[in-house]
Coordinates of C-alpha atoms (C1' of nucleotides) in Angstrom, one line a residue:
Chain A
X150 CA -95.1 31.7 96.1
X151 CA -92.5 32.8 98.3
X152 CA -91.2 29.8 101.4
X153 CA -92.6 29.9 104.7
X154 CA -90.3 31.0 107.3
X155 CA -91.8 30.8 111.1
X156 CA -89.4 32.0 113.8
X157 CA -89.4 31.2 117.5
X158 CA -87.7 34.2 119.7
X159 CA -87.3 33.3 123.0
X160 CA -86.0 36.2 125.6
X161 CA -83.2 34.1 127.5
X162 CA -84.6 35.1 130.7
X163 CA -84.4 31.3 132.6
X164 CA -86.7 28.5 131.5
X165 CA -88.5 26.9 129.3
X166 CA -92.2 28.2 129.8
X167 CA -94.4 25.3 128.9
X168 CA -96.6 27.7 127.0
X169 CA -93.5 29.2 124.8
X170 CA -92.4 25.8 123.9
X171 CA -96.1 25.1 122.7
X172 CA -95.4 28.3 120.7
X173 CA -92.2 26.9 119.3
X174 CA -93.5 23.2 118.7
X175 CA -96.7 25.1 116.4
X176 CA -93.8 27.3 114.6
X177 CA -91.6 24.3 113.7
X178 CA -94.9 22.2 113.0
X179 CA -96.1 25.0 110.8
X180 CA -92.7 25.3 109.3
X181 CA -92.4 21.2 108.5
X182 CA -95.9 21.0 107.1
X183 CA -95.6 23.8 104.9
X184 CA -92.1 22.6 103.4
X185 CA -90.8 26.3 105.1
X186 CA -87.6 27.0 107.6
X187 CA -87.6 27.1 110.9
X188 CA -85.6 30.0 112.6
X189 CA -84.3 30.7 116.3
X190 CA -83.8 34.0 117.6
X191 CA -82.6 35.4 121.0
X192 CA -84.4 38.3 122.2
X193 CA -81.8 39.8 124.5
X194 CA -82.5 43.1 124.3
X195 CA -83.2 43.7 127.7
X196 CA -80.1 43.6 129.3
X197 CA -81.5 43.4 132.6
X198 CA -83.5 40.5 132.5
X199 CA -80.4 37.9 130.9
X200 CA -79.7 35.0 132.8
X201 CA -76.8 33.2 132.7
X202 CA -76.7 29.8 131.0
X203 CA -80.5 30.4 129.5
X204 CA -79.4 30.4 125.9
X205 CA -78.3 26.8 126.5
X206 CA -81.8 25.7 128.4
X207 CA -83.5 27.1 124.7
X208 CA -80.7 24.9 123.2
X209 CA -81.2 21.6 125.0
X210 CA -85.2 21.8 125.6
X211 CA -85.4 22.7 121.5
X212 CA -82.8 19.8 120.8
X213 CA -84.2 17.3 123.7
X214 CA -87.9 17.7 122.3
X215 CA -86.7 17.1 118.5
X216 CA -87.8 20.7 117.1
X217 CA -84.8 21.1 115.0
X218 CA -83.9 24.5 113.7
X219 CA -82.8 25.6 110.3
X220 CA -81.2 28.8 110.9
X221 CA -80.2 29.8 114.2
X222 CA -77.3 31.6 116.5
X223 CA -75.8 28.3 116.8
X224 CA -75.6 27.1 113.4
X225 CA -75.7 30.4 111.9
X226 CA -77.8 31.2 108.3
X227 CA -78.1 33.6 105.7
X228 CA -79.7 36.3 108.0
X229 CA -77.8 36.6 111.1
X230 CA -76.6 37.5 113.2
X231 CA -79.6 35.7 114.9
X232 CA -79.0 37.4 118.5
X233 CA -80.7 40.6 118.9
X234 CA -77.5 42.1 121.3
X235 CA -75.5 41.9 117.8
X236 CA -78.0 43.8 116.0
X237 CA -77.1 47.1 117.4
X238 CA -76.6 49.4 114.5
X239 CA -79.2 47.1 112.0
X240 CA -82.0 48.7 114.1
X241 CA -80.4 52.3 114.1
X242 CA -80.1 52.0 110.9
X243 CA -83.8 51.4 110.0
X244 CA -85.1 53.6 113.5
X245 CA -83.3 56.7 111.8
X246 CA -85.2 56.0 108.4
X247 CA -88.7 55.1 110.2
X248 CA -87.8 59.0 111.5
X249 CA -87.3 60.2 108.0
X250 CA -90.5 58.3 107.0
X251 CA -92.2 60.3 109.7
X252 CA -93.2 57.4 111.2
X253 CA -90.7 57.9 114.0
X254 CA -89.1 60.7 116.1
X255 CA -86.4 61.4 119.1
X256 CA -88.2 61.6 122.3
X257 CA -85.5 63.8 125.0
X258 CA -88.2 63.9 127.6
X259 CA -86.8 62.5 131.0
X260 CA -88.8 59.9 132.5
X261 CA -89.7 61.9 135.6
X262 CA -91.2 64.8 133.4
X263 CA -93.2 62.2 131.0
X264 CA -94.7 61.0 134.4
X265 CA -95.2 64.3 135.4
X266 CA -96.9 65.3 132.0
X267 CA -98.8 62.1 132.3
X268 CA -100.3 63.2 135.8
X269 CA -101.6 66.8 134.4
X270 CA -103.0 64.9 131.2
X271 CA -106.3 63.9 133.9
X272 CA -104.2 61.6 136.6
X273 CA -105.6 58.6 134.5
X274 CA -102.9 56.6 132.4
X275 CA -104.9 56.2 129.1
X276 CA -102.8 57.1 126.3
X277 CA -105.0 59.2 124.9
X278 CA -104.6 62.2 125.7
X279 CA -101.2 61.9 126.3
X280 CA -98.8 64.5 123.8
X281 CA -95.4 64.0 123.7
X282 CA -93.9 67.1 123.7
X283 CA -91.2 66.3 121.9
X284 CA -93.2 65.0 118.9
X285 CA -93.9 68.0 117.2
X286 CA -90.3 69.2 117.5
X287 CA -88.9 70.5 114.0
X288 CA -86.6 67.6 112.3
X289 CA -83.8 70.4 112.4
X290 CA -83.9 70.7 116.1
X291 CA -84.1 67.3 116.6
X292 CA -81.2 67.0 114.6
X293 CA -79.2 69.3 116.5
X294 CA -80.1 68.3 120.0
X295 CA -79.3 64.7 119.2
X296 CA -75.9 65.5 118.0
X297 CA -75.0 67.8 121.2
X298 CA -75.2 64.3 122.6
X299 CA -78.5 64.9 124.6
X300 CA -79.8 61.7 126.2
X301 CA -82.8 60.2 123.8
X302 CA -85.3 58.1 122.5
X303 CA -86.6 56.8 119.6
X304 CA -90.8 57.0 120.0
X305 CA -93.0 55.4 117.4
X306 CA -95.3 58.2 116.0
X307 CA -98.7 57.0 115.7
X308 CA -101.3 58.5 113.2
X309 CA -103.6 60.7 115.5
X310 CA -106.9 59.2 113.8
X311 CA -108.1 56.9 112.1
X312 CA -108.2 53.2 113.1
X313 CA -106.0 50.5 112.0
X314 CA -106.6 46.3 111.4
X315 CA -104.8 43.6 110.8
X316 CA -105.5 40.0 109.8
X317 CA -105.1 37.1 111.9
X318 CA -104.9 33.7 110.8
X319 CA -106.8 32.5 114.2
X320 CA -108.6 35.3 115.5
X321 CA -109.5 36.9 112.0
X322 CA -109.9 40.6 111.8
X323 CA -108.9 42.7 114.9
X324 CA -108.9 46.7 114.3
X325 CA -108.2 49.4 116.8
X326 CA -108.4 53.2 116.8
X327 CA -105.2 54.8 116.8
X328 CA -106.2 57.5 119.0
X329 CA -106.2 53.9 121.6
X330 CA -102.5 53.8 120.9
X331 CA -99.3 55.1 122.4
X332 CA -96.1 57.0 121.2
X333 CA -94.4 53.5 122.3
X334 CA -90.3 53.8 122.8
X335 CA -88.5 52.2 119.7
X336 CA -85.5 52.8 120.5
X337 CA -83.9 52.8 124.3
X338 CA -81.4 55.4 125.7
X339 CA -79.1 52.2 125.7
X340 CA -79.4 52.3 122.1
X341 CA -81.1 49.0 121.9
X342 CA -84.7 48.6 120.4
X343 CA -87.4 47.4 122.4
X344 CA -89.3 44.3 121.2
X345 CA -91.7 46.8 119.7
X346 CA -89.2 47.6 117.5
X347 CA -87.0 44.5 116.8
X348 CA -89.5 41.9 116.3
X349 CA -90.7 43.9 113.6
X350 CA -87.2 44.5 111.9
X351 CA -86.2 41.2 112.6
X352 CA -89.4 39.2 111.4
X353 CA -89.4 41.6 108.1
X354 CA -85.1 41.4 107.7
X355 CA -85.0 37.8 108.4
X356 CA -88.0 37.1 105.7
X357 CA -90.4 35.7 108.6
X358 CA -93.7 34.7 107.1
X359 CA -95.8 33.4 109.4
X360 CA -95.3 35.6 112.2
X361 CA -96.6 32.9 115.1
X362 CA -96.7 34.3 119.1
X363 CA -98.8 34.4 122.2
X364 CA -102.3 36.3 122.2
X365 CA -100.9 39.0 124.7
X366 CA -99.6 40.4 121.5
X367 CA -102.6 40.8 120.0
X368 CA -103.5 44.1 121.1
X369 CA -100.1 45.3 120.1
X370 CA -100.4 44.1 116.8
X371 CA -101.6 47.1 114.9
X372 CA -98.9 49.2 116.2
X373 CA -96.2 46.9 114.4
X374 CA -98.7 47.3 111.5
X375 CA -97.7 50.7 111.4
X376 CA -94.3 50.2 111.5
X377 CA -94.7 47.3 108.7
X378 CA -96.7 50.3 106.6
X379 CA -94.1 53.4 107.2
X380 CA -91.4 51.1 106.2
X381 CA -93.5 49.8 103.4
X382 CA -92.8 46.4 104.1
X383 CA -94.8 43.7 103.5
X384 CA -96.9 42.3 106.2
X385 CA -96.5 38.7 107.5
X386 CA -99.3 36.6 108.3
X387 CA -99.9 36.1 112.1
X388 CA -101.3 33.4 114.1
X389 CA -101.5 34.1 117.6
X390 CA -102.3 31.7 120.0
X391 CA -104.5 31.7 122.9
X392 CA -103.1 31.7 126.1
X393 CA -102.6 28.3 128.6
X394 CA -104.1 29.2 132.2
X395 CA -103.5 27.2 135.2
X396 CA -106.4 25.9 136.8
X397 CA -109.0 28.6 138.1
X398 CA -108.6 30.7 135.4
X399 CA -104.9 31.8 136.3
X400 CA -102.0 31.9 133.8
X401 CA -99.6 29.4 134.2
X402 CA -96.9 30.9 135.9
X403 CA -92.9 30.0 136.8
X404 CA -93.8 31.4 140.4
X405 CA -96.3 28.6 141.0
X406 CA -93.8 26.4 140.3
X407 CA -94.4 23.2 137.8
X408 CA -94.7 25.7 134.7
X409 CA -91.7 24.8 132.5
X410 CA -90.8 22.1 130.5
X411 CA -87.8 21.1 132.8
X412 CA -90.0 21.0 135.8
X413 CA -92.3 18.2 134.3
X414 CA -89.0 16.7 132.5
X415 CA -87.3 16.1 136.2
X416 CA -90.2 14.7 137.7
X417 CA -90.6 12.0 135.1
X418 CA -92.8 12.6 132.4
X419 CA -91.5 12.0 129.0
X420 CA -90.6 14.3 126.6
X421 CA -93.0 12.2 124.1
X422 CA -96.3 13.1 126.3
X423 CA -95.4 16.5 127.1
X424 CA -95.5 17.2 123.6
X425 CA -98.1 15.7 122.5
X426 CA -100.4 16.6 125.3
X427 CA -99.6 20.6 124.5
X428 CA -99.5 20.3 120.8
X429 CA -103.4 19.4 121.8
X430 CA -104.1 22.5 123.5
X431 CA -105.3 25.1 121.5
X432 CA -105.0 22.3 118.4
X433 CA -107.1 19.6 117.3
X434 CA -107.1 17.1 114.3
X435 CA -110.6 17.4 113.4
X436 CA -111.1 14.1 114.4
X437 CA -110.8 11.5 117.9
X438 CA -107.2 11.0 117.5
X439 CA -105.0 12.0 120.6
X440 CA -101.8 10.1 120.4
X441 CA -99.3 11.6 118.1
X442 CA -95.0 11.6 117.8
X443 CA -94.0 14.4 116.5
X444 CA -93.2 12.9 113.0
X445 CA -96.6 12.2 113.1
X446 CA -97.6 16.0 113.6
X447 CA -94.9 16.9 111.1
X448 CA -97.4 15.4 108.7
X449 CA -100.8 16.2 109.8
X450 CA -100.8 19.6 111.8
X451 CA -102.9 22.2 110.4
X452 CA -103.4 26.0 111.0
X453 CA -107.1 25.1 110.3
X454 CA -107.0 23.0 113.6
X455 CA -105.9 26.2 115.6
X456 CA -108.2 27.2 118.4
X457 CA -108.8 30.7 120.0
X458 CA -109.6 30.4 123.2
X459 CA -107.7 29.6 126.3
X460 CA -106.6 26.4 127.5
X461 CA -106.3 25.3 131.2
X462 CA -103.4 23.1 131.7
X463 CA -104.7 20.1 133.0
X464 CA -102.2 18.2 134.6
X465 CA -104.5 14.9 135.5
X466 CA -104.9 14.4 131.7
X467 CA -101.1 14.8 131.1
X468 CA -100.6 12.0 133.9
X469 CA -102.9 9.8 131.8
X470 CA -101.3 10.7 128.3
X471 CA -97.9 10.4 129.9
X472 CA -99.0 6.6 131.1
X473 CA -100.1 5.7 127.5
X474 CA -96.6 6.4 126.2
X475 CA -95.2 4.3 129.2
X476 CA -97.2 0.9 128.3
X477 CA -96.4 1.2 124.9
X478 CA -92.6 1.5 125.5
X479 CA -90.9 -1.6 125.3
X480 CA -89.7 -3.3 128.4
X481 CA -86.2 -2.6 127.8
X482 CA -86.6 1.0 127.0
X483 CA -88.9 1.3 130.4
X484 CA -86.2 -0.5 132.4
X485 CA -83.8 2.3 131.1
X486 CA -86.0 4.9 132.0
X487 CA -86.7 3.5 135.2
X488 CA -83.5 2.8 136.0
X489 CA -82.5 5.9 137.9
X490 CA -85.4 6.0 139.5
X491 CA -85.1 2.1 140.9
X492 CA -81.7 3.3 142.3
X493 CA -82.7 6.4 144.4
X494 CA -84.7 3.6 146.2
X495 CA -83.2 0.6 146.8
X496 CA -79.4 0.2 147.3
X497 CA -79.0 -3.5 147.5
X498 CA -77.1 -5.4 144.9
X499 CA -79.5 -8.3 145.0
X500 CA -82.6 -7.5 143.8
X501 CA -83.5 -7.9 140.2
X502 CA -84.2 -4.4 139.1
X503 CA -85.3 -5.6 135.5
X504 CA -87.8 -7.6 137.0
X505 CA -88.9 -5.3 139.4
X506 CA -89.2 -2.9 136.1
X507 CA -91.1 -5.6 134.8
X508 CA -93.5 -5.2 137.3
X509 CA -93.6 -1.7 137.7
X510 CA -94.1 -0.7 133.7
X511 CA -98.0 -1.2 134.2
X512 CA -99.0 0.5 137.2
X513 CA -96.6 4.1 136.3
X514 CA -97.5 6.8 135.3
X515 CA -94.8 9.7 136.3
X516 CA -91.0 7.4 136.7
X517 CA -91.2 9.5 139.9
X518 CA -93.7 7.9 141.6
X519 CA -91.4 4.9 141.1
X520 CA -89.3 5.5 144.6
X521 CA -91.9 5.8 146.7
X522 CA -94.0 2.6 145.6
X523 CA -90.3 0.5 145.9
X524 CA -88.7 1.4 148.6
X525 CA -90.0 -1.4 151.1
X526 CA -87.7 -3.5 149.1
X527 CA -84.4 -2.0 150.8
X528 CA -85.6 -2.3 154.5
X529 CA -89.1 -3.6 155.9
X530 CA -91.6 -0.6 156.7
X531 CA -93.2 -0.3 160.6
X532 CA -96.3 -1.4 160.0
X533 CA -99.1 -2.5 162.4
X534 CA -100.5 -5.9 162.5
X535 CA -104.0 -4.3 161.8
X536 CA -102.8 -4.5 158.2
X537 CA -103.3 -8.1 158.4
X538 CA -107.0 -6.9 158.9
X539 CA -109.1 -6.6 155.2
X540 CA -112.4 -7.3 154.8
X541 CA -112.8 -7.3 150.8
X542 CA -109.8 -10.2 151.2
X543 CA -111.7 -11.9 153.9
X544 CA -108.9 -11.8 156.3
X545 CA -108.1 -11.8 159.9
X546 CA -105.7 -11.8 162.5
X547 CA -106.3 -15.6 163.2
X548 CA -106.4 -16.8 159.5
X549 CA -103.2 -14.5 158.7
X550 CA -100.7 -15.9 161.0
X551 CA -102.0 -19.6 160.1
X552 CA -101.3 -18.7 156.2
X553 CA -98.1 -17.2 156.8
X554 CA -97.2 -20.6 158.8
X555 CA -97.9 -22.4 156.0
X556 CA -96.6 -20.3 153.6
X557 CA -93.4 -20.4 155.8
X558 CA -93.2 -24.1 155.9
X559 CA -93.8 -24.5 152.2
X560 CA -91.3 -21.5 151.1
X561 CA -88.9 -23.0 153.0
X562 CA -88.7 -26.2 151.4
X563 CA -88.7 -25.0 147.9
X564 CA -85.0 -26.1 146.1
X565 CA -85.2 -23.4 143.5
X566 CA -86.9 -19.6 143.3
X567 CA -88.0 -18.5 140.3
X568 CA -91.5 -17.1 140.5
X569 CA -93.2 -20.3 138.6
X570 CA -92.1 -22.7 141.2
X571 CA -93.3 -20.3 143.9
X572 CA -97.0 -19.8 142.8
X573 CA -97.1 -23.2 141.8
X574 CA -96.3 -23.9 145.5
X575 CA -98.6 -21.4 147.0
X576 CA -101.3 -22.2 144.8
X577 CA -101.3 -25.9 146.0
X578 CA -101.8 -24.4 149.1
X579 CA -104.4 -22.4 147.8
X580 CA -106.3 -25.5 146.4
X581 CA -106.1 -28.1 149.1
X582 CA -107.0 -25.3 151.9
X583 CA -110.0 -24.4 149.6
X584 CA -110.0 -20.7 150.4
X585 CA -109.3 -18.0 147.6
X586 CA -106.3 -17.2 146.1
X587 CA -106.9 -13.4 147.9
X588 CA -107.4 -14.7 151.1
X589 CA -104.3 -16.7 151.4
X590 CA -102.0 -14.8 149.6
X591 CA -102.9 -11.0 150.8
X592 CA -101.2 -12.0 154.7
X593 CA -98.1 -12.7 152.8
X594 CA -98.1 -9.5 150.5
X595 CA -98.5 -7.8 153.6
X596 CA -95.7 -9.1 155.4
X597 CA -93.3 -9.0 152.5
X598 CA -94.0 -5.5 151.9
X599 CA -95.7 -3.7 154.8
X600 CA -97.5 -1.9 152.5
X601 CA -101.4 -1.8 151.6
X602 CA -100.6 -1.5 147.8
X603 CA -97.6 -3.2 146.3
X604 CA -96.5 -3.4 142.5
X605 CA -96.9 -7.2 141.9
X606 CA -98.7 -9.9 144.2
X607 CA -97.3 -12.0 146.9
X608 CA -95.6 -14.4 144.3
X609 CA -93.9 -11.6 142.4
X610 CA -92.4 -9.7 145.8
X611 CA -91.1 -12.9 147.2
X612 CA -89.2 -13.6 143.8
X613 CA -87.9 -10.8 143.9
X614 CA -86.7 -10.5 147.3
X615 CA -85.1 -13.3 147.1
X616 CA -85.5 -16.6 149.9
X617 CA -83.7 -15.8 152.9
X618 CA -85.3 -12.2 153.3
X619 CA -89.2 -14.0 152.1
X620 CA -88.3 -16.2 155.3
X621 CA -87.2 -13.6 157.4
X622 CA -89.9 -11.1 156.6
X623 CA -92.4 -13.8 157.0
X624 CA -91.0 -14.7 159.8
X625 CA -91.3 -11.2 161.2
X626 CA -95.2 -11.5 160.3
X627 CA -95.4 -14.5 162.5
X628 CA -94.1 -13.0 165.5
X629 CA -95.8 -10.0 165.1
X630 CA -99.2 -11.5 165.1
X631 CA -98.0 -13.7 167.3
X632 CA -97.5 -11.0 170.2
X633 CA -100.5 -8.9 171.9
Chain B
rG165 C1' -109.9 52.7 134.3
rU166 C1' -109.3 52.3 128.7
rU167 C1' -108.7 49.0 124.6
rC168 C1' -108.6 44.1 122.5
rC169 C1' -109.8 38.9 122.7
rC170 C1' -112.6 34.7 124.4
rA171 C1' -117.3 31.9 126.1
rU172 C1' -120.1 23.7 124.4
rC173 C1' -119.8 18.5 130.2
rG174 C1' -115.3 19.8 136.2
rA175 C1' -110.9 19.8 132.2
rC176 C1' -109.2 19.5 126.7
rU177 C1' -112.3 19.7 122.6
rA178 C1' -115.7 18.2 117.8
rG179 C1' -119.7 21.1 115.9
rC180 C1' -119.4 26.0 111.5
rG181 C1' -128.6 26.8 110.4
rG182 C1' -132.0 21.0 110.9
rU183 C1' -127.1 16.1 115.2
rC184 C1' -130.4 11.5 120.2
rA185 C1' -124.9 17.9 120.9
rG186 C1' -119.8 13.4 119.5
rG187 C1' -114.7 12.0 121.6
rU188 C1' -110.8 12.1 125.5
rC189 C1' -109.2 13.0 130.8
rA190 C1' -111.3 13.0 135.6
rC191 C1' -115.4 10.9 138.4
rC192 C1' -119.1 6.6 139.5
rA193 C1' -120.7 1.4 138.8
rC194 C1' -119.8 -3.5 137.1
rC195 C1' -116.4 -7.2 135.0
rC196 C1' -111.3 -9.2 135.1
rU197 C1' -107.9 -10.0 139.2
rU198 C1' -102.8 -12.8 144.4
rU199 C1' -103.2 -5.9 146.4
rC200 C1' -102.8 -1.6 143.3
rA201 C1' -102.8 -0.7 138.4
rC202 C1' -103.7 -2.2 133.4
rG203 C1' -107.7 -3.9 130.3
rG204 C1' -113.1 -4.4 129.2
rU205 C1' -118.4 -2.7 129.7
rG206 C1' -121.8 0.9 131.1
rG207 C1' -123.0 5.6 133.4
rC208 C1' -123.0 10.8 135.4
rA209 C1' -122.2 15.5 133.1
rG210 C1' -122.4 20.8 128.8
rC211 C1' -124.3 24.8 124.6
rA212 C1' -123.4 31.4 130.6
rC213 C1' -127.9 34.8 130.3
rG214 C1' -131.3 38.1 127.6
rG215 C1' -133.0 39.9 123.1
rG216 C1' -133.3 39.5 117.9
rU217 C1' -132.7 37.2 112.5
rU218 C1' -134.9 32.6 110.6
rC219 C1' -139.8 27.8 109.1
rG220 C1' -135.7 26.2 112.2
rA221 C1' -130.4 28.2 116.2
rA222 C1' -124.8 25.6 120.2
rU223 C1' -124.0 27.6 115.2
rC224 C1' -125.6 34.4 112.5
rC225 C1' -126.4 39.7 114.9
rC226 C1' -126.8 42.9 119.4
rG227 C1' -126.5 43.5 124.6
rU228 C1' -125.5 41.6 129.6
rU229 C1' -122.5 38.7 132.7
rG230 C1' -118.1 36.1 133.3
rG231 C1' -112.9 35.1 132.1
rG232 C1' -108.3 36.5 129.9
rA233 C1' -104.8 39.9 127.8
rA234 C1' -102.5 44.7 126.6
rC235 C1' -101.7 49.6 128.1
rG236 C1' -93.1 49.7 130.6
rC237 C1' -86.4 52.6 128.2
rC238 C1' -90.2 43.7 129.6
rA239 C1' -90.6 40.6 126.0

RNA sequence: GUUCCCAUCGACUAGCGGUCAGGUCACCACCCUUUCACGGUGGCAGCACGGGUUCGAAUCCCGUUGGGAACGCCA
């Protein structure tokens, strides 16, 4: 049995689309599980479309995630080059004996007079009925007008009838009639191949055997069958993989913005989640489980697990998945990773972040909520005495400022802060005034914070703010409720 | 428009001729509780429709509808 090779062949055209990197996690994990190489190839062919520095963003997102390739532009390997720019004459090469196979021919048509032809073929743009004029031309004047140096094309020449199939690991048997498909352009007046052309070279050159890609390829599929057959080359096994949609059946997009790995990266969600919660869309275990590391799909993914129907990306369930791998981190690691995001927040040197981590490691679920749900700690919010107001904690105005008096007077005489001391304090207070812990304590959340919803209780915020600002912001409480 | 693909709770999915149609997210209720979360318990909710095949269809076939994709000197 020969090795499984799987290949990802990203076009460096920006970022990492969430839905290519699913495609690139179920290549490696098809790769690992089957003992097989993983290979990374550029697909730069349109010149046009490279951005700067993109190359790297495949780099980095492939490293950052952990999908580790064998054989690559960077590391080099027994096939390369592994950039498609550098393959120039390789696909020249095999474009002039796909020509000699018949499978293949020059095209010299201008695009203006294929248009043109197009229009008189019945205004409609089905392929069809569609001739290429220059398809029937003798191989001797083919010959001849390509070496005058005569602008061309290298077109695919597709059997008039008959239909052709192909199998797919995921979607199973897919045939079309060839009369559905077109003379497609192999080879570009640039004298670079199209993807038509190169993924096929490539995947059969570079000994791909699991030939793994996106569905919208599906219905091209037969066409590179062709080529596979004219070349008589052997053809790979495919899996294609069904698309993920945004939310009301519309494809993810870039444009939308929140699409690509980096975007969900920057705004906190771990690397670990993202993962896993893709892996899981258009895969499943064939059982309950849902939390997996990637070692632990290195061992258990499965082709059989492959599904074939679109996936809306649900980013409410990522939010969840990506809170899991939060609580389980330890309180170290989550004081690292909130770390940056304590410090766009608050700016003074006193406050504790490793305990305000502490608190926070519970109630996060994307590190950049964390800003917004700490930054009363730097400077007091505005807030209006109705706050003081809540029903379900059976306080009021009157009882509020009376608590936070006595809260004052018994903060004040406390000799050392550390949070034990302080509830043991306050909850004395709580006993011998015989109300509930909520009632008494929610006036001074309030007044420490300003805020409805805090991460900790009373006892925890005035820890961590340290005595003299408890005091003052208490003291702040009084006079507000004090004035009308 | 033509061709291809898809179709189970709102979302991700299990199911592959006989199941009370299972799990997870979200949502709701209750419990826990110094707020919010976390955690716990329970609940709501689905086989798109119409024909077949069969003793029996979510499962097989056909059609309809709906959704997606492809039809570029883009990948």
């Amino acid at each position: 049995m020969t090795t499984v090779r799987t290949r990802f062949a990203p076009s460096p055209t920006g970022y990492m689309h969430i839905g290519n990197l699913r495609t690139a996690l179920y290549a490696y994990l098809i790769a690992r599980t089957m003992n097989g190489k993983f290979i990374l190839r550029i697909e730069d062919t349109d010149q046009e479309r490279l951005v700067e520095g993109s190359v790297e963003v495949i780099y980095n997102t492939l490293k950052l995630v952990g999908l580790e390739h064998d054989e690559g532009p960077d590391i080099g390997g027994p096939f390369g080059p592994y950039v498609q720019s550098q393959r120039k004459s390789i696909y020249q090469e095999w474009a002039e004996k796909l020509i000699a196979r018949d499978g293949g021919y020059y095209c010299f048509c201008s695009k203006e007079k294929l248009d043109s032809l197009r229009q008189e073929a019945g205004g409609n743009i089905t392929a069809v009925k569609f001739q290429d004029p220059c398809r029937d031309l003798g191989p001797e004047e083919a010959k001849k007008r390509a070496a005058s140096g005569e602008p061309l094309v290298v077109r695919q020449k597709i059997p008039r009838g008959g239909s052709t199939s192909f199998d797919d690991l995921v979607y199973g048997t897919v045939t079309v009639e060839n009369s559905t498909l077109e003379d497609g352009i192999l080879l570009k007046s640039d004298g670079l191949p199209t993807y038509n052309f190169a993924n096929v070279v490539d995947d059969h050159l570079m000994q791909i055997s699991h030939v793994i890609r996106g569905s919208e390829y599906l219905s091209s599929a037969p066409k590179y069958n062709l080529i596979y057959q004219a070349l008589e080359w052997e053809i790979p096994a495919y899996i294609h993989l069904p698309l993920i949609m945004k939310a009301a059946g519309k494809k993810l997009s870039k444009r939308e913005g929140d699409a690509s790995f980096e975007d969900f990266y920057n705004q906190g969600y771990l690397k670990e989640a993202i993962v896993n919660y893709i892996t899981l869309l258009g895969w499943n275990p064939k059982d309950d489980r849902e939390m997996f590391s990637l070692d632990e799909l290195k061992k258990v993914f499965s082709v059989a697990g492959l599904n074939n129907s679109p996936a809306i990306f649900d980013v409410e369930k990522l939010q969840w998945m990506n809170g899991e791998y939060i609580r389980k981190m330890t309180p170290e690691i989550f004081y690292e990773a909130a770390l940056p995001w304590l410090q766009k927040a608050i700016h003074r040197a006193d406050i504790d972040l490793r305990k305000l981590s502490g608190l926070l490691q519970q109630r996060t679920v994307v590190l950049s909520d964390i800003p917004a749900r700490v930054d009363f700690i730097d400077v007091l919010p505005e807030y209006s005495k109705d706050m003081f107001v809540n029903k379900k904690a059976k306080t009021d105005l009157v009882n509020s400022l009376e608590y936070l008096k006595t809260c004052q007077a018994e903060l004040e005489k406390l000799g050392s802060w550390d949070h034990e001391t302080i509830k043991q304090a306050l909850y004395a207070m709580v006993e011998s005034l015989g109300v509930k812990a909520n009632t008494f304590l929610t006036p001074l959340r309030i007044a420490l914070s300003g805020r409805e919803v805090t991460p900790g209780g009373a006892t925890e915020l005035a820890e961590i703010l340290g005595k003299a600002e408890t005091l003052q912001r208490i003291k702040n409480g009084i006079t507000k409720l004090t004035q009308l």
